[in-house]
mmCIF file of C-alpha atoms in Angstrom:
data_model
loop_
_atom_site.group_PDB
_atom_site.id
_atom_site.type_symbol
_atom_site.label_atom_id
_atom_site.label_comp_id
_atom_site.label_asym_id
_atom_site.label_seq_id
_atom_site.Cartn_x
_atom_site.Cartn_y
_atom_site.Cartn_z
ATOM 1 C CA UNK A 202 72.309 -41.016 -104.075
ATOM 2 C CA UNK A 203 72.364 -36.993 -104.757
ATOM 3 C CA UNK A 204 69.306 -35.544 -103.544
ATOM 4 C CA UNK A 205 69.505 -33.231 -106.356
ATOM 5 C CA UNK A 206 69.470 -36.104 -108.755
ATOM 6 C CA UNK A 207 66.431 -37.457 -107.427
ATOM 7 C CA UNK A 208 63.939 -38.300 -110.261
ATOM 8 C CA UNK A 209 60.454 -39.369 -110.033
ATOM 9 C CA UNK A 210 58.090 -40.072 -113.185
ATOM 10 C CA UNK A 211 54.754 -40.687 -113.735
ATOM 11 C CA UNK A 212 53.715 -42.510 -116.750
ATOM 12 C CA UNK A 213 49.610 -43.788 -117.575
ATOM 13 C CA UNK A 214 50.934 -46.777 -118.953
ATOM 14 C CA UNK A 215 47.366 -48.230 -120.118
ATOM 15 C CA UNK A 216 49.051 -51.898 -120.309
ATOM 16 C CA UNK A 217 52.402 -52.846 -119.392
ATOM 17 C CA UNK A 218 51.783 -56.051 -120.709
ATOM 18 C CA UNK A 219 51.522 -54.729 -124.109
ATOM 19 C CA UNK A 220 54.155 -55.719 -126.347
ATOM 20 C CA UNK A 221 57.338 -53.623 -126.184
ATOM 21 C CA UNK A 222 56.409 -51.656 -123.072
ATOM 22 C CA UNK A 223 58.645 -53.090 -120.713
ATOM 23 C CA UNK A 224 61.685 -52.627 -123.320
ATOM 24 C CA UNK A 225 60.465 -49.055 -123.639
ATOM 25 C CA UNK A 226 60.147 -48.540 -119.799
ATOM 26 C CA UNK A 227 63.397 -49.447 -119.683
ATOM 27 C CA UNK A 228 64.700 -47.746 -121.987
ATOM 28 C CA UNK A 229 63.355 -44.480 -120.482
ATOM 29 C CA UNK A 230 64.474 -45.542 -117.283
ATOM 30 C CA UNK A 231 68.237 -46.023 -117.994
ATOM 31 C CA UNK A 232 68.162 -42.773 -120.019
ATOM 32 C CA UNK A 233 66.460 -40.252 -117.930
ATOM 33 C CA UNK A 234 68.378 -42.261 -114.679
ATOM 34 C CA UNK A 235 64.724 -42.455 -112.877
ATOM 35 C CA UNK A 236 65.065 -42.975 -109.447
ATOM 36 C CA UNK A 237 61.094 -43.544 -108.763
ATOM 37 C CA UNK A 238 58.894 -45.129 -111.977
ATOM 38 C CA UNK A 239 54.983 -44.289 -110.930
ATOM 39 C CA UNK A 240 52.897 -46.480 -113.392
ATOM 40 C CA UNK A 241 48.899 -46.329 -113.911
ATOM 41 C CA UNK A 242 46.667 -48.264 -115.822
ATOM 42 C CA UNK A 243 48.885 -51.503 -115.563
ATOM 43 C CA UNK A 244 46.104 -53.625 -116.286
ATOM 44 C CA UNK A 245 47.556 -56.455 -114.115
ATOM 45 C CA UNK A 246 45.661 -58.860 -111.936
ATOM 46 C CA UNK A 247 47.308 -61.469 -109.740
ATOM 47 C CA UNK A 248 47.632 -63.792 -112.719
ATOM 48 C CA UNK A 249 51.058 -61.854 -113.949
ATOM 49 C CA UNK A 250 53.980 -62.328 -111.416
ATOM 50 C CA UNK A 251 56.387 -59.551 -110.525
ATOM 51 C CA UNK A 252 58.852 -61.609 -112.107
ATOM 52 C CA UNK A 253 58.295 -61.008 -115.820
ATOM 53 C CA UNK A 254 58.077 -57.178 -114.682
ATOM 54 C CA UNK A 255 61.195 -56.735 -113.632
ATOM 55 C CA UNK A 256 63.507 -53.761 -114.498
ATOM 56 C CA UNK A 257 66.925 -53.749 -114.762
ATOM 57 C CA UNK A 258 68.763 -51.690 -111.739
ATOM 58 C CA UNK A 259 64.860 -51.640 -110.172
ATOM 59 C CA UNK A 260 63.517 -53.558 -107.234
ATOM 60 C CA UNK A 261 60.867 -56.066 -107.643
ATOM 61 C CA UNK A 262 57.747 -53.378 -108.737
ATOM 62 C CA UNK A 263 55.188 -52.769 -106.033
ATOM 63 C CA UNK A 264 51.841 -53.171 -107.062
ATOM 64 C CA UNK A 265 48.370 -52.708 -106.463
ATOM 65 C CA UNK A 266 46.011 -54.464 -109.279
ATOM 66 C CA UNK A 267 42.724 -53.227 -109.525
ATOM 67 C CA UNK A 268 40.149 -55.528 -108.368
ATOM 68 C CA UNK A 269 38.372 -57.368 -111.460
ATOM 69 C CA UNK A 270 34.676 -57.290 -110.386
ATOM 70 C CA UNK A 271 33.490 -57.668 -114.264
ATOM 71 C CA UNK A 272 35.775 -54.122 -114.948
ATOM 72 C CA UNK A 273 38.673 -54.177 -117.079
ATOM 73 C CA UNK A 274 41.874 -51.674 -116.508
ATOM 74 C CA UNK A 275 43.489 -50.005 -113.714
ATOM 75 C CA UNK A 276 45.909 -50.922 -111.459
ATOM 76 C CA UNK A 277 48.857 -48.868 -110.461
ATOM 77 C CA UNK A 278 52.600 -50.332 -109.163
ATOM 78 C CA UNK A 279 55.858 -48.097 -108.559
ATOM 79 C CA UNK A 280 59.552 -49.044 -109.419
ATOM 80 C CA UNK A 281 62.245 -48.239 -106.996
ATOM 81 C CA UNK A 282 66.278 -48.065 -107.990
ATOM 82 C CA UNK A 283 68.291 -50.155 -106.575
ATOM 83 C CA UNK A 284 70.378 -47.359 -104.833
ATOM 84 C CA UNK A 285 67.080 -46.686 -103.057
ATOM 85 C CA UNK A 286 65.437 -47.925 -99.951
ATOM 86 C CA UNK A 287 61.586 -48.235 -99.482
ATOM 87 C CA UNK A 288 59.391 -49.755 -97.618
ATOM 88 C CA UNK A 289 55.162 -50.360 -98.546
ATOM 89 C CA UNK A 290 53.438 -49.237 -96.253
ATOM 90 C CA UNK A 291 50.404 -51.413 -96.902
ATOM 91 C CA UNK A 292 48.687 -50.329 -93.728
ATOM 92 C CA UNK A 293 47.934 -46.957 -95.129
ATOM 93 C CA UNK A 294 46.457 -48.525 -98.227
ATOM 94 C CA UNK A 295 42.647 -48.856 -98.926
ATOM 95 C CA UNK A 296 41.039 -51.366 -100.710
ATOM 96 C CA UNK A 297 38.196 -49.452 -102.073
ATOM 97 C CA UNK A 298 40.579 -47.123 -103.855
ATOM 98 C CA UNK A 299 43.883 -47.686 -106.709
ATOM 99 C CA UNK A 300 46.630 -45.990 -105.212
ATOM 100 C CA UNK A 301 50.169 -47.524 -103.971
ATOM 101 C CA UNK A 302 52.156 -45.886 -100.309
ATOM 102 C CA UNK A 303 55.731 -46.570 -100.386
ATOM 103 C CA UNK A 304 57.987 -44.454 -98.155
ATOM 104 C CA UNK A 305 61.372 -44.030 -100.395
ATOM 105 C CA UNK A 306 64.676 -43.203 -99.031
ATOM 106 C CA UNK A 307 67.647 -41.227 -101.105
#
């Protein structure tokens, strides 16, 4: 991948869930050619599987859902292209705070 065509974006999604987001996201994605999708505000818990999140061109979205504890919202997850490398680095994650580490590679 050009470095110079390196694209990140950053989006406060407040429900990818809700209907037509994903087709939007997409959308977006393919015409901007985002190399790095930042989401916030997914409002996913473990109950949704990656699998009915997936992106065309994007690796299978890394996530962090917030932690229900009688609070609704939250949650954050990043989409990688498929030209890209990553990996999470889970280790430098915390549980007491919403935030996703990946280490990406152009």
């Amino acid at each position: 991948m050009d470095r110079e065509k390196f694209k990140i974006v950053h989006y406060n999604i407040e429900s990818i869930t809700a209907e037509g987001r994903l087709e939007a996201l997409s959308n977006v994605c393919k015409t901007l050619n985002i190399s790095v999708l930042v989401l916030t505000e997914t409002h996913l818990d473990t109950s949704i599987p990656n699998n009915i999140l997936s992106l065309s061109g994007y690796h299978d979205p890394v996530r962090h859902d917030r932690q229900t504890n009688g609070r609704y919202g939250g949650g954050c997850m990043v989409y990688i292209s498929e030209s890209l490398t990553f990996k999470h680095q889970t280790s430098k994650q915390s549980k007491y705070y919403e935030h996703v580490w990946v280490d990406v590679r152009a």
